[in-house]
């Protein structure tokens, strides 16, 4: 019986030595899971990627931080729903002699063709100045009611200029050019004068040079 007890004690001692061999010298267990490493923060000197809400960034839809995308075009009616006015640069302006034989006044017809790619509005009278060897002569309005003209792209509207014919036999006042300013515009266009070469010299009491409203043509506007 004593021999059997000694054998069991030896086996227990061997098992204890086997368990001790699985541990480190410092007594820690290698099978334990190490703690996860944390990423460095900005405060620790780490660098992070820029987000879409940073200044100058864009989001996945290409929008800027204020919620807008690329620049958009403008056009069409104004805020009050009316068609925008015709600009000088959108108009092709030409002038022809429209005097009818036998008339005591000469007539020049001025065409304004819309080439701006959109509808636009002409309202009122155009400004008309004759350039002469004696200075600039501004045409007077006929006083007729000036309708509002909505000019479709590619369409033309005409107004008339009337002037006294020089039948005095003298050289008169020589006309050297025609300056037209569309209604409500400040930019002018200078054209060759297609009418008679001169005006009669008067003391201011004669028949004036007159301009008719948009849509007029012919004598007296």
PDB file of N, CA, C and O in Angstrom, residues 112-184:
ATOM      1  N   UNK A 112     -34.190  97.930 -86.172  1.00  0.00           N
ATOM      2  CA  UNK A 112     -33.517  97.319 -85.032  1.00  0.00           C
ATOM      3  C   UNK A 112     -33.893  95.840 -85.023  1.00  0.00           C
ATOM      4  O   UNK A 112     -35.050  95.481 -84.780  1.00  0.00           O
ATOM      5  N   UNK A 113     -32.929  94.985 -85.313  1.00  0.00           N
ATOM      6  CA  UNK A 113     -33.161  93.540 -85.362  1.00  0.00           C
ATOM      7  C   UNK A 113     -32.595  92.885 -84.105  1.00  0.00           C
ATOM      8  O   UNK A 113     -31.450  93.112 -83.731  1.00  0.00           O
ATOM      9  N   UNK A 114     -33.413  92.060 -83.471  1.00  0.00           N
ATOM     10  CA  UNK A 114     -32.995  91.378 -82.247  1.00  0.00           C
ATOM     11  C   UNK A 114     -32.145  90.156 -82.596  1.00  0.00           C
ATOM     12  O   UNK A 114     -32.615  89.201 -83.192  1.00  0.00           O
ATOM     13  N   UNK A 115     -30.889  90.198 -82.184  1.00  0.00           N
ATOM     14  CA  UNK A 115     -29.992  89.068 -82.401  1.00  0.00           C
ATOM     15  C   UNK A 115     -29.421  88.544 -81.100  1.00  0.00           C
ATOM     16  O   UNK A 115     -28.375  87.893 -81.094  1.00  0.00           O
ATOM     17  N   UNK A 116     -30.113  88.795 -79.999  1.00  0.00           N
ATOM     18  CA  UNK A 116     -29.592  88.427 -78.687  1.00  0.00           C
ATOM     19  C   UNK A 116     -29.894  87.022 -78.233  1.00  0.00           C
ATOM     20  O   UNK A 116     -29.461  86.604 -77.148  1.00  0.00           O
ATOM     21  N   UNK A 117     -30.668  86.255 -79.018  1.00  0.00           N
ATOM     22  CA  UNK A 117     -30.974  84.882 -78.635  1.00  0.00           C
ATOM     23  C   UNK A 117     -32.092  84.767 -77.610  1.00  0.00           C
ATOM     24  O   UNK A 117     -32.319  83.687 -77.058  1.00  0.00           O
ATOM     25  N   UNK A 118     -32.794  85.845 -77.331  1.00  0.00           N
ATOM     26  CA  UNK A 118     -33.906  85.830 -76.371  1.00  0.00           C
ATOM     27  C   UNK A 118     -34.877  86.939 -76.737  1.00  0.00           C
ATOM     28  O   UNK A 118     -34.534  87.867 -77.469  1.00  0.00           O
ATOM     29  N   UNK A 119     -36.100  86.862 -76.246  1.00  0.00           N
ATOM     30  CA  UNK A 119     -37.040  87.957 -76.421  1.00  0.00           C
ATOM     31  C   UNK A 119     -36.587  89.137 -75.569  1.00  0.00           C
ATOM     32  O   UNK A 119     -36.033  88.963 -74.482  1.00  0.00           O
ATOM     33  N   UNK A 120     -36.842  90.352 -76.066  1.00  0.00           N
ATOM     34  CA  UNK A 120     -36.496  91.540 -75.282  1.00  0.00           C
ATOM     35  C   UNK A 120     -37.495  92.647 -75.598  1.00  0.00           C
ATOM     36  O   UNK A 120     -38.285  92.542 -76.543  1.00  0.00           O
ATOM     37  N   UNK A 121     -37.468  93.694 -74.798  1.00  0.00           N
ATOM     38  CA  UNK A 121     -38.469  94.752 -74.881  1.00  0.00           C
ATOM     39  C   UNK A 121     -37.845  96.086 -75.255  1.00  0.00           C
ATOM     40  O   UNK A 121     -36.808  96.474 -74.722  1.00  0.00           O
ATOM     41  N   UNK A 122     -38.510  96.787 -76.190  1.00  0.00           N
ATOM     42  CA  UNK A 122     -38.167  98.164 -76.527  1.00  0.00           C
ATOM     43  C   UNK A 122     -39.358  99.036 -76.151  1.00  0.00           C
ATOM     44  O   UNK A 122     -40.486  98.776 -76.574  1.00  0.00           O
ATOM     45  N   UNK A 123     -39.096 100.067 -75.361  1.00  0.00           N
ATOM     46  CA  UNK A 123     -40.189 100.903 -74.865  1.00  0.00           C
ATOM     47  C   UNK A 123     -39.793 102.366 -74.955  1.00  0.00           C
ATOM     48  O   UNK A 123     -38.797 102.791 -74.376  1.00  0.00           O
ATOM     49  N   UNK A 124     -40.568 103.144 -75.708  1.00  0.00           N
ATOM     50  CA  UNK A 124     -40.289 104.571 -75.826  1.00  0.00           C
ATOM     51  C   UNK A 124     -39.644 104.933 -77.149  1.00  0.00           C
ATOM     52  O   UNK A 124     -39.783 104.251 -78.157  1.00  0.00           O
ATOM     53  N   UNK A 125     -38.901 106.012 -77.112  1.00  0.00           N
ATOM     54  CA  UNK A 125     -38.231 106.545 -78.294  1.00  0.00           C
ATOM     55  C   UNK A 125     -36.736 106.227 -78.250  1.00  0.00           C
ATOM     56  O   UNK A 125     -36.116 106.223 -77.179  1.00  0.00           O
ATOM     57  N   UNK A 126     -36.178 106.021 -79.418  1.00  0.00           N
ATOM     58  CA  UNK A 126     -34.720 105.934 -79.519  1.00  0.00           C
ATOM     59  C   UNK A 126     -34.153 107.336 -79.529  1.00  0.00           C
ATOM     60  O   UNK A 126     -34.811 108.309 -79.932  1.00  0.00           O
ATOM     61  N   UNK A 127     -32.911 107.464 -79.085  1.00  0.00           N
ATOM     62  CA  UNK A 127     -32.217 108.733 -79.226  1.00  0.00           C
ATOM     63  C   UNK A 127     -31.602 108.826 -80.614  1.00  0.00           C
ATOM     64  O   UNK A 127     -31.003 107.860 -81.095  1.00  0.00           O
ATOM     65  N   UNK A 128     -31.763 109.970 -81.271  1.00  0.00           N
ATOM     66  CA  UNK A 128     -31.245 110.163 -82.625  1.00  0.00           C
ATOM     67  C   UNK A 128     -30.498 111.490 -82.689  1.00  0.00           C
ATOM     68  O   UNK A 128     -31.042 112.542 -82.341  1.00  0.00           O
ATOM     69  N   UNK A 129     -29.255 111.424 -83.118  1.00  0.00           N
ATOM     70  CA  UNK A 129     -28.437 112.624 -83.303  1.00  0.00           C
ATOM     71  C   UNK A 129     -27.823 112.581 -84.697  1.00  0.00           C
ATOM     72  O   UNK A 129     -27.327 111.537 -85.132  1.00  0.00           O
ATOM     73  N   UNK A 130     -27.855 113.726 -85.376  1.00  0.00           N
ATOM     74  CA  UNK A 130     -27.195 113.855 -86.665  1.00  0.00           C
ATOM     75  C   UNK A 130     -25.869 114.572 -86.448  1.00  0.00           C
ATOM     76  O   UNK A 130     -25.814 115.633 -85.824  1.00  0.00           O
ATOM     77  N   UNK A 131     -24.830 113.969 -86.955  1.00  0.00           N
ATOM     78  CA  UNK A 131     -23.516 114.608 -86.912  1.00  0.00           C
ATOM     79  C   UNK A 131     -23.376 115.464 -88.169  1.00  0.00           C
ATOM     80  O   UNK A 131     -23.564 114.975 -89.290  1.00  0.00           O
ATOM     81  N   UNK A 132     -23.071 116.732 -87.995  1.00  0.00           N
ATOM     82  CA  UNK A 132     -22.966 117.648 -89.129  1.00  0.00           C
ATOM     83  C   UNK A 132     -21.661 118.424 -89.057  1.00  0.00           C
ATOM     84  O   UNK A 132     -20.946 118.410 -88.045  1.00  0.00           O
ATOM     85  N   UNK A 133     -21.377 119.141 -90.124  1.00  0.00           N
ATOM     86  CA  UNK A 133     -20.177 119.983 -90.140  1.00  0.00           C
ATOM     87  C   UNK A 133     -20.325 121.195 -89.237  1.00  0.00           C
ATOM     88  O   UNK A 133     -19.354 121.925 -89.009  1.00  0.00           O
ATOM     89  N   UNK A 134     -21.522 121.399 -88.698  1.00  0.00           N
ATOM     90  CA  UNK A 134     -21.763 122.523 -87.787  1.00  0.00           C
ATOM     91  C   UNK A 134     -21.968 122.045 -86.352  1.00  0.00           C
ATOM     92  O   UNK A 134     -22.348 122.832 -85.486  1.00  0.00           O
ATOM     93  N   UNK A 135     -21.742 120.769 -86.101  1.00  0.00           N
ATOM     94  CA  UNK A 135     -21.944 120.226 -84.768  1.00  0.00           C
ATOM     95  C   UNK A 135     -23.010 119.133 -84.766  1.00  0.00           C
ATOM     96  O   UNK A 135     -23.484 118.690 -85.824  1.00  0.00           O
ATOM     97  N   UNK A 136     -23.399 118.702 -83.569  1.00  0.00           N
ATOM     98  CA  UNK A 136     -24.392 117.631 -83.428  1.00  0.00           C
ATOM     99  C   UNK A 136     -25.791 118.216 -83.312  1.00  0.00           C
ATOM    100  O   UNK A 136     -26.029 119.162 -82.543  1.00  0.00           O
ATOM    101  N   UNK A 137     -26.725 117.632 -84.076  1.00  0.00           N
ATOM    102  CA  UNK A 137     -28.115 118.066 -84.064  1.00  0.00           C
ATOM    103  C   UNK A 137     -28.987 116.928 -83.536  1.00  0.00           C
ATOM    104  O   UNK A 137     -29.009 115.836 -84.115  1.00  0.00           O
ATOM    105  N   UNK A 138     -29.685 117.147 -82.428  1.00  0.00           N
ATOM    106  CA  UNK A 138     -30.538 116.109 -81.839  1.00  0.00           C
ATOM    107  C   UNK A 138     -31.944 116.201 -82.424  1.00  0.00           C
ATOM    108  O   UNK A 138     -32.541 117.290 -82.485  1.00  0.00           O
ATOM    109  N   UNK A 139     -32.473 115.062 -82.834  1.00  0.00           N
ATOM    110  CA  UNK A 139     -33.826 115.013 -83.387  1.00  0.00           C
ATOM    111  C   UNK A 139     -34.847 115.189 -82.273  1.00  0.00           C
ATOM    112  O   UNK A 139     -34.664 114.729 -81.150  1.00  0.00           O
ATOM    113  N   UNK A 140     -35.962 115.823 -82.593  1.00  0.00           N
ATOM    114  CA  UNK A 140     -37.051 116.017 -81.640  1.00  0.00           C
ATOM    115  C   UNK A 140     -38.074 114.899 -81.791  1.00  0.00           C
ATOM    116  O   UNK A 140     -38.328 114.417 -82.900  1.00  0.00           O
ATOM    117  N   UNK A 141     -38.689 114.503 -80.694  1.00  0.00           N
ATOM    118  CA  UNK A 141     -39.718 113.473 -80.738  1.00  0.00           C
ATOM    119  C   UNK A 141     -41.005 114.040 -81.353  1.00  0.00           C
ATOM    120  O   UNK A 141     -41.334 115.213 -81.154  1.00  0.00           O
ATOM    121  N   UNK A 142     -41.716 113.188 -82.069  1.00  0.00           N
ATOM    122  CA  UNK A 142     -42.977 113.622 -82.684  1.00  0.00           C
ATOM    123  C   UNK A 142     -44.070 113.822 -81.650  1.00  0.00           C
ATOM    124  O   UNK A 142     -45.050 114.520 -81.918  1.00  0.00           O
ATOM    125  N   UNK A 143     -43.936 113.209 -80.474  1.00  0.00           N
ATOM    126  CA  UNK A 143     -44.965 113.347 -79.439  1.00  0.00           C
ATOM    127  C   UNK A 143     -46.021 112.267 -79.493  1.00  0.00           C
ATOM    128  O   UNK A 143     -46.920 112.233 -78.638  1.00  0.00           O
ATOM    129  N   UNK A 144     -45.941 111.374 -80.464  1.00  0.00           N
ATOM    130  CA  UNK A 144     -46.903 110.270 -80.527  1.00  0.00           C
ATOM    131  C   UNK A 144     -46.678 109.300 -79.371  1.00  0.00           C
ATOM    132  O   UNK A 144     -45.574 109.189 -78.830  1.00  0.00           O
ATOM    133  N   UNK A 145     -47.752 108.594 -79.007  1.00  0.00           N
ATOM    134  CA  UNK A 145     -47.631 107.595 -77.947  1.00  0.00           C
ATOM    135  C   UNK A 145     -46.669 106.501 -78.385  1.00  0.00           C
ATOM    136  O   UNK A 145     -46.751 105.998 -79.498  1.00  0.00           O
ATOM    137  N   UNK A 146     -45.786 106.142 -77.482  1.00  0.00           N
ATOM    138  CA  UNK A 146     -44.773 105.131 -77.792  1.00  0.00           C
ATOM    139  C   UNK A 146     -45.190 103.799 -77.182  1.00  0.00           C
ATOM    140  O   UNK A 146     -45.178 103.652 -75.951  1.00  0.00           O
ATOM    141  N   UNK A 147     -45.570 102.820 -78.000  1.00  0.00           N
ATOM    142  CA  UNK A 147     -45.989 101.530 -77.451  1.00  0.00           C
ATOM    143  C   UNK A 147     -44.790 100.713 -76.971  1.00  0.00           C
ATOM    144  O   UNK A 147     -43.647 100.956 -77.365  1.00  0.00           O
ATOM    145  N   UNK A 148     -45.082  99.744 -76.106  1.00  0.00           N
ATOM    146  CA  UNK A 148     -44.052  98.787 -75.688  1.00  0.00           C
ATOM    147  C   UNK A 148     -43.997  97.659 -76.709  1.00  0.00           C
ATOM    148  O   UNK A 148     -45.012  97.037 -77.015  1.00  0.00           O
ATOM    149  N   UNK A 149     -42.816  97.409 -77.246  1.00  0.00           N
ATOM    150  CA  UNK A 149     -42.638  96.386 -78.277  1.00  0.00           C
ATOM    151  C   UNK A 149     -41.836  95.237 -77.692  1.00  0.00           C
ATOM    152  O   UNK A 149     -40.703  95.432 -77.242  1.00  0.00           O
ATOM    153  N   UNK A 150     -42.447  94.030 -77.674  1.00  0.00           N
ATOM    154  CA  UNK A 150     -41.713  92.825 -77.287  1.00  0.00           C
ATOM    155  C   UNK A 150     -41.152  92.223 -78.566  1.00  0.00           C
ATOM    156  O   UNK A 150     -41.898  91.772 -79.433  1.00  0.00           O
ATOM    157  N   UNK A 151     -39.837  92.250 -78.658  1.00  0.00           N
ATOM    158  CA  UNK A 151     -39.174  91.847 -79.899  1.00  0.00           C
ATOM    159  C   UNK A 151     -38.623  90.436 -79.746  1.00  0.00           C
ATOM    160  O   UNK A 151     -37.711  90.186 -78.955  1.00  0.00           O
ATOM    161  N   UNK A 152     -39.208  89.504 -80.496  1.00  0.00           N
ATOM    162  CA  UNK A 152     -38.733  88.123 -80.452  1.00  0.00           C
ATOM    163  C   UNK A 152     -37.366  88.023 -81.113  1.00  0.00           C
ATOM    164  O   UNK A 152     -36.998  88.848 -81.953  1.00  0.00           O
ATOM    165  N   UNK A 153     -36.619  87.004 -80.722  1.00  0.00           N
ATOM    166  CA  UNK A 153     -35.294  86.813 -81.298  1.00  0.00           C
ATOM    167  C   UNK A 153     -35.408  86.652 -82.813  1.00  0.00           C
ATOM    168  O   UNK A 153     -36.191  85.852 -83.320  1.00  0.00           O
ATOM    169  N   UNK A 154     -34.646  87.461 -83.548  1.00  0.00           N
ATOM    170  CA  UNK A 154     -34.659  87.412 -85.001  1.00  0.00           C
ATOM    171  C   UNK A 154     -35.633  88.380 -85.649  1.00  0.00           C
ATOM    172  O   UNK A 154     -35.580  88.574 -86.863  1.00  0.00           O
ATOM    173  N   UNK A 155     -36.530  88.991 -84.862  1.00  0.00           N
ATOM    174  CA  UNK A 155     -37.506  89.929 -85.412  1.00  0.00           C
ATOM    175  C   UNK A 155     -36.942  91.344 -85.470  1.00  0.00           C
ATOM    176  O   UNK A 155     -35.955  91.676 -84.803  1.00  0.00           O
ATOM    177  N   UNK A 156     -37.619  92.188 -86.259  1.00  0.00           N
ATOM    178  CA  UNK A 156     -37.164  93.555 -86.492  1.00  0.00           C
ATOM    179  C   UNK A 156     -38.290  94.549 -86.237  1.00  0.00           C
ATOM    180  O   UNK A 156     -39.452  94.278 -86.559  1.00  0.00           O
ATOM    181  N   UNK A 157     -37.959  95.690 -85.656  1.00  0.00           N
ATOM    182  CA  UNK A 157     -38.900  96.796 -85.512  1.00  0.00           C
ATOM    183  C   UNK A 157     -38.255  98.029 -86.146  1.00  0.00           C
ATOM    184  O   UNK A 157     -37.032  98.167 -86.165  1.00  0.00           O
ATOM    185  N   UNK A 158     -39.108  98.920 -86.699  1.00  0.00           N
ATOM    186  CA  UNK A 158     -38.614 100.071 -87.445  1.00  0.00           C
ATOM    187  C   UNK A 158     -39.192 101.366 -86.890  1.00  0.00           C
ATOM    188  O   UNK A 158     -40.345 101.407 -86.468  1.00  0.00           O
ATOM    189  N   UNK A 159     -38.380 102.392 -86.863  1.00  0.00           N
ATOM    190  CA  UNK A 159     -38.915 103.731 -86.573  1.00  0.00           C
ATOM    191  C   UNK A 159     -38.400 104.696 -87.639  1.00  0.00           C
ATOM    192  O   UNK A 159     -37.413 104.421 -88.339  1.00  0.00           O
ATOM    193  N   UNK A 160     -39.086 105.831 -87.765  1.00  0.00           N
ATOM    194  CA  UNK A 160     -38.747 106.771 -88.830  1.00  0.00           C
ATOM    195  C   UNK A 160     -38.119 108.057 -88.327  1.00  0.00           C
ATOM    196  O   UNK A 160     -38.389 108.522 -87.216  1.00  0.00           O
ATOM    197  N   UNK A 161     -37.255 108.605 -89.148  1.00  0.00           N
ATOM    198  CA  UNK A 161     -36.665 109.924 -88.931  1.00  0.00           C
ATOM    199  C   UNK A 161     -37.067 110.796 -90.118  1.00  0.00           C
ATOM    200  O   UNK A 161     -36.881 110.405 -91.276  1.00  0.00           O
ATOM    201  N   UNK A 162     -37.637 111.955 -89.844  1.00  0.00           N
ATOM    202  CA  UNK A 162     -37.985 112.881 -90.933  1.00  0.00           C
ATOM    203  C   UNK A 162     -37.155 114.149 -90.789  1.00  0.00           C
ATOM    204  O   UNK A 162     -36.799 114.564 -89.680  1.00  0.00           O
ATOM    205  N   UNK A 163     -36.867 114.790 -91.908  1.00  0.00           N
ATOM    206  CA  UNK A 163     -36.004 115.971 -91.904  1.00  0.00           C
ATOM    207  C   UNK A 163     -36.375 116.874 -93.083  1.00  0.00           C
ATOM    208  O   UNK A 163     -36.921 116.410 -94.106  1.00  0.00           O
ATOM    209  N   UNK A 164     -36.108 118.162 -92.980  1.00  0.00           N
ATOM    210  CA  UNK A 164     -36.436 119.083 -94.081  1.00  0.00           C
ATOM    211  C   UNK A 164     -35.479 118.911 -95.256  1.00  0.00           C
ATOM    212  O   UNK A 164     -34.273 118.687 -95.057  1.00  0.00           O
ATOM    213  N   UNK A 165     -36.026 118.982 -96.438  1.00  0.00           N
ATOM    214  CA  UNK A 165     -35.205 118.842 -97.638  1.00  0.00           C
ATOM    215  C   UNK A 165     -34.569 120.197 -97.961  1.00  0.00           C
ATOM    216  O   UNK A 165     -35.214 121.249 -97.895  1.00  0.00           O
ATOM    217  N   UNK A 166     -33.307 120.164 -98.312  1.00  0.00           N
ATOM    218  CA  UNK A 166     -32.597 121.396 -98.662  1.00  0.00           C
ATOM    219  C   UNK A 166     -32.835 121.717-100.132  1.00  0.00           C
ATOM    220  O   UNK A 166     -32.212 121.124-101.020  1.00  0.00           O
ATOM    221  N   UNK A 167     -33.764 122.648-100.371  1.00  0.00           N
ATOM    222  CA  UNK A 167     -34.045 123.052-101.752  1.00  0.00           C
ATOM    223  C   UNK A 167     -33.710 124.531-101.961  1.00  0.00           C
ATOM    224  O   UNK A 167     -34.276 125.194-102.850  1.00  0.00           O
ATOM    225  N   UNK A 168     -32.807 125.021-101.139  1.00  0.00           N
ATOM    226  CA  UNK A 168     -32.447 126.433-101.217  1.00  0.00           C
ATOM    227  C   UNK A 168     -31.437 126.713-102.323  1.00  0.00           C
ATOM    228  O   UNK A 168     -31.198 127.879-102.665  1.00  0.00           O
ATOM    229  N   UNK A 169     -30.827 125.674-102.815  1.00  0.00           N
ATOM    230  CA  UNK A 169     -29.798 125.869-103.835  1.00  0.00           C
ATOM    231  C   UNK A 169     -28.424 126.070-103.235  1.00  0.00           C
ATOM    232  O   UNK A 169     -27.414 126.054-103.958  1.00  0.00           O
ATOM    233  N   UNK A 170     -28.352 126.264-101.908  1.00  0.00           N
ATOM    234  CA  UNK A 170     -27.054 126.421-101.263  1.00  0.00           C
ATOM    235  C   UNK A 170     -26.532 125.073-100.756  1.00  0.00           C
ATOM    236  O   UNK A 170     -27.203 124.026-100.833  1.00  0.00           O
ATOM    237  N   UNK A 171     -25.342 125.093-100.188  1.00  0.00           N
ATOM    238  CA  UNK A 171     -24.725 123.860 -99.703  1.00  0.00           C
ATOM    239  C   UNK A 171     -25.382 123.367 -98.424  1.00  0.00           C
ATOM    240  O   UNK A 171     -25.366 122.168 -98.122  1.00  0.00           O
ATOM    241  N   UNK A 172     -25.961 124.299 -97.667  1.00  0.00           N
ATOM    242  CA  UNK A 172     -26.662 123.915 -96.455  1.00  0.00           C
ATOM    243  C   UNK A 172     -25.718 123.367 -95.377  1.00  0.00           C
ATOM    244  O   UNK A 172     -24.513 123.591 -95.382  1.00  0.00           O
ATOM    245  N   UNK A 173     -26.318 122.608 -94.460  1.00  0.00           N
ATOM    246  CA  UNK A 173     -25.563 121.980 -93.368  1.00  0.00           C
ATOM    247  C   UNK A 173     -25.299 120.530 -93.758  1.00  0.00           C
ATOM    248  O   UNK A 173     -26.243 119.738 -93.921  1.00  0.00           O
ATOM    249  N   UNK A 174     -24.066 120.188 -93.935  1.00  0.00           N
ATOM    250  CA  UNK A 174     -23.719 118.845 -94.419  1.00  0.00           C
ATOM    251  C   UNK A 174     -23.809 117.823 -93.297  1.00  0.00           C
ATOM    252  O   UNK A 174     -23.258 118.006 -92.214  1.00  0.00           O
ATOM    253  N   UNK A 175     -24.511 116.719 -93.584  1.00  0.00           N
ATOM    254  CA  UNK A 175     -24.676 115.631 -92.601  1.00  0.00           C
ATOM    255  C   UNK A 175     -23.558 114.615 -92.812  1.00  0.00           C
ATOM    256  O   UNK A 175     -23.345 114.128 -93.924  1.00  0.00           O
ATOM    257  N   UNK A 176     -22.872 114.269 -91.727  1.00  0.00           N
ATOM    258  CA  UNK A 176     -21.724 113.361 -91.822  1.00  0.00           C
ATOM    259  C   UNK A 176     -21.942 112.013 -91.118  1.00  0.00           C
ATOM    260  O   UNK A 176     -21.130 111.100 -91.283  1.00  0.00           O
ATOM    261  N   UNK A 177     -23.017 111.876 -90.364  1.00  0.00           N
ATOM    262  CA  UNK A 177     -23.250 110.597 -89.676  1.00  0.00           C
ATOM    263  C   UNK A 177     -24.543 110.600 -88.883  1.00  0.00           C
ATOM    264  O   UNK A 177     -25.135 111.657 -88.621  1.00  0.00           O
ATOM    265  N   UNK A 178     -24.990 109.417 -88.523  1.00  0.00           N
ATOM    266  CA  UNK A 178     -26.212 109.210 -87.751  1.00  0.00           C
ATOM    267  C   UNK A 178     -25.877 108.405 -86.499  1.00  0.00           C
ATOM    268  O   UNK A 178     -25.280 107.324 -86.587  1.00  0.00           O
ATOM    269  N   UNK A 179     -26.256 108.919 -85.342  1.00  0.00           N
ATOM    270  CA  UNK A 179     -26.012 108.238 -84.068  1.00  0.00           C
ATOM    271  C   UNK A 179     -27.358 107.805 -83.480  1.00  0.00           C
ATOM    272  O   UNK A 179     -28.240 108.643 -83.270  1.00  0.00           O
ATOM    273  N   UNK A 180     -27.502 106.497 -83.232  1.00  0.00           N
ATOM    274  CA  UNK A 180     -28.752 105.941 -82.703  1.00  0.00           C
ATOM    275  C   UNK A 180     -28.481 105.304 -81.343  1.00  0.00           C
ATOM    276  O   UNK A 180     -27.549 104.495 -81.200  1.00  0.00           O
ATOM    277  N   UNK A 181     -29.322 105.648 -80.372  1.00  0.00           N
ATOM    278  CA  UNK A 181     -29.245 105.054 -79.040  1.00  0.00           C
ATOM    279  C   UNK A 181     -30.588 104.377 -78.750  1.00  0.00           C
ATOM    280  O   UNK A 181     -31.618 105.056 -78.689  1.00  0.00           O
ATOM    281  N   UNK A 182     -30.628 103.044 -78.598  1.00  0.00           N
ATOM    282  CA  UNK A 182     -31.894 102.362 -78.312  1.00  0.00           C
ATOM    283  C   UNK A 182     -32.557 102.894 -77.043  1.00  0.00           C
ATOM    284  O   UNK A 182     -31.887 103.454 -76.169  1.00  0.00           O
ATOM    285  N   UNK A 183     -33.872 102.750 -76.924  1.00  0.00           N
ATOM    286  CA  UNK A 183     -34.581 103.248 -75.738  1.00  0.00           C
ATOM    287  C   UNK A 183     -33.995 102.694 -74.445  1.00  0.00           C
ATOM    288  O   UNK A 183     -33.665 101.508 -74.355  1.00  0.00           O
ATOM    289  N   UNK A 184     -33.858 103.567 -73.454  1.00  0.00           N
ATOM    290  CA  UNK A 184     -33.396 103.196 -72.105  1.00  0.00           C
ATOM    291  C   UNK A 184     -31.987 102.614 -72.089  1.00  0.00           C
ATOM    292  O   UNK A 184     -31.630 101.868 -71.178  1.00  0.00           O
TER     293      UNK A 184
END
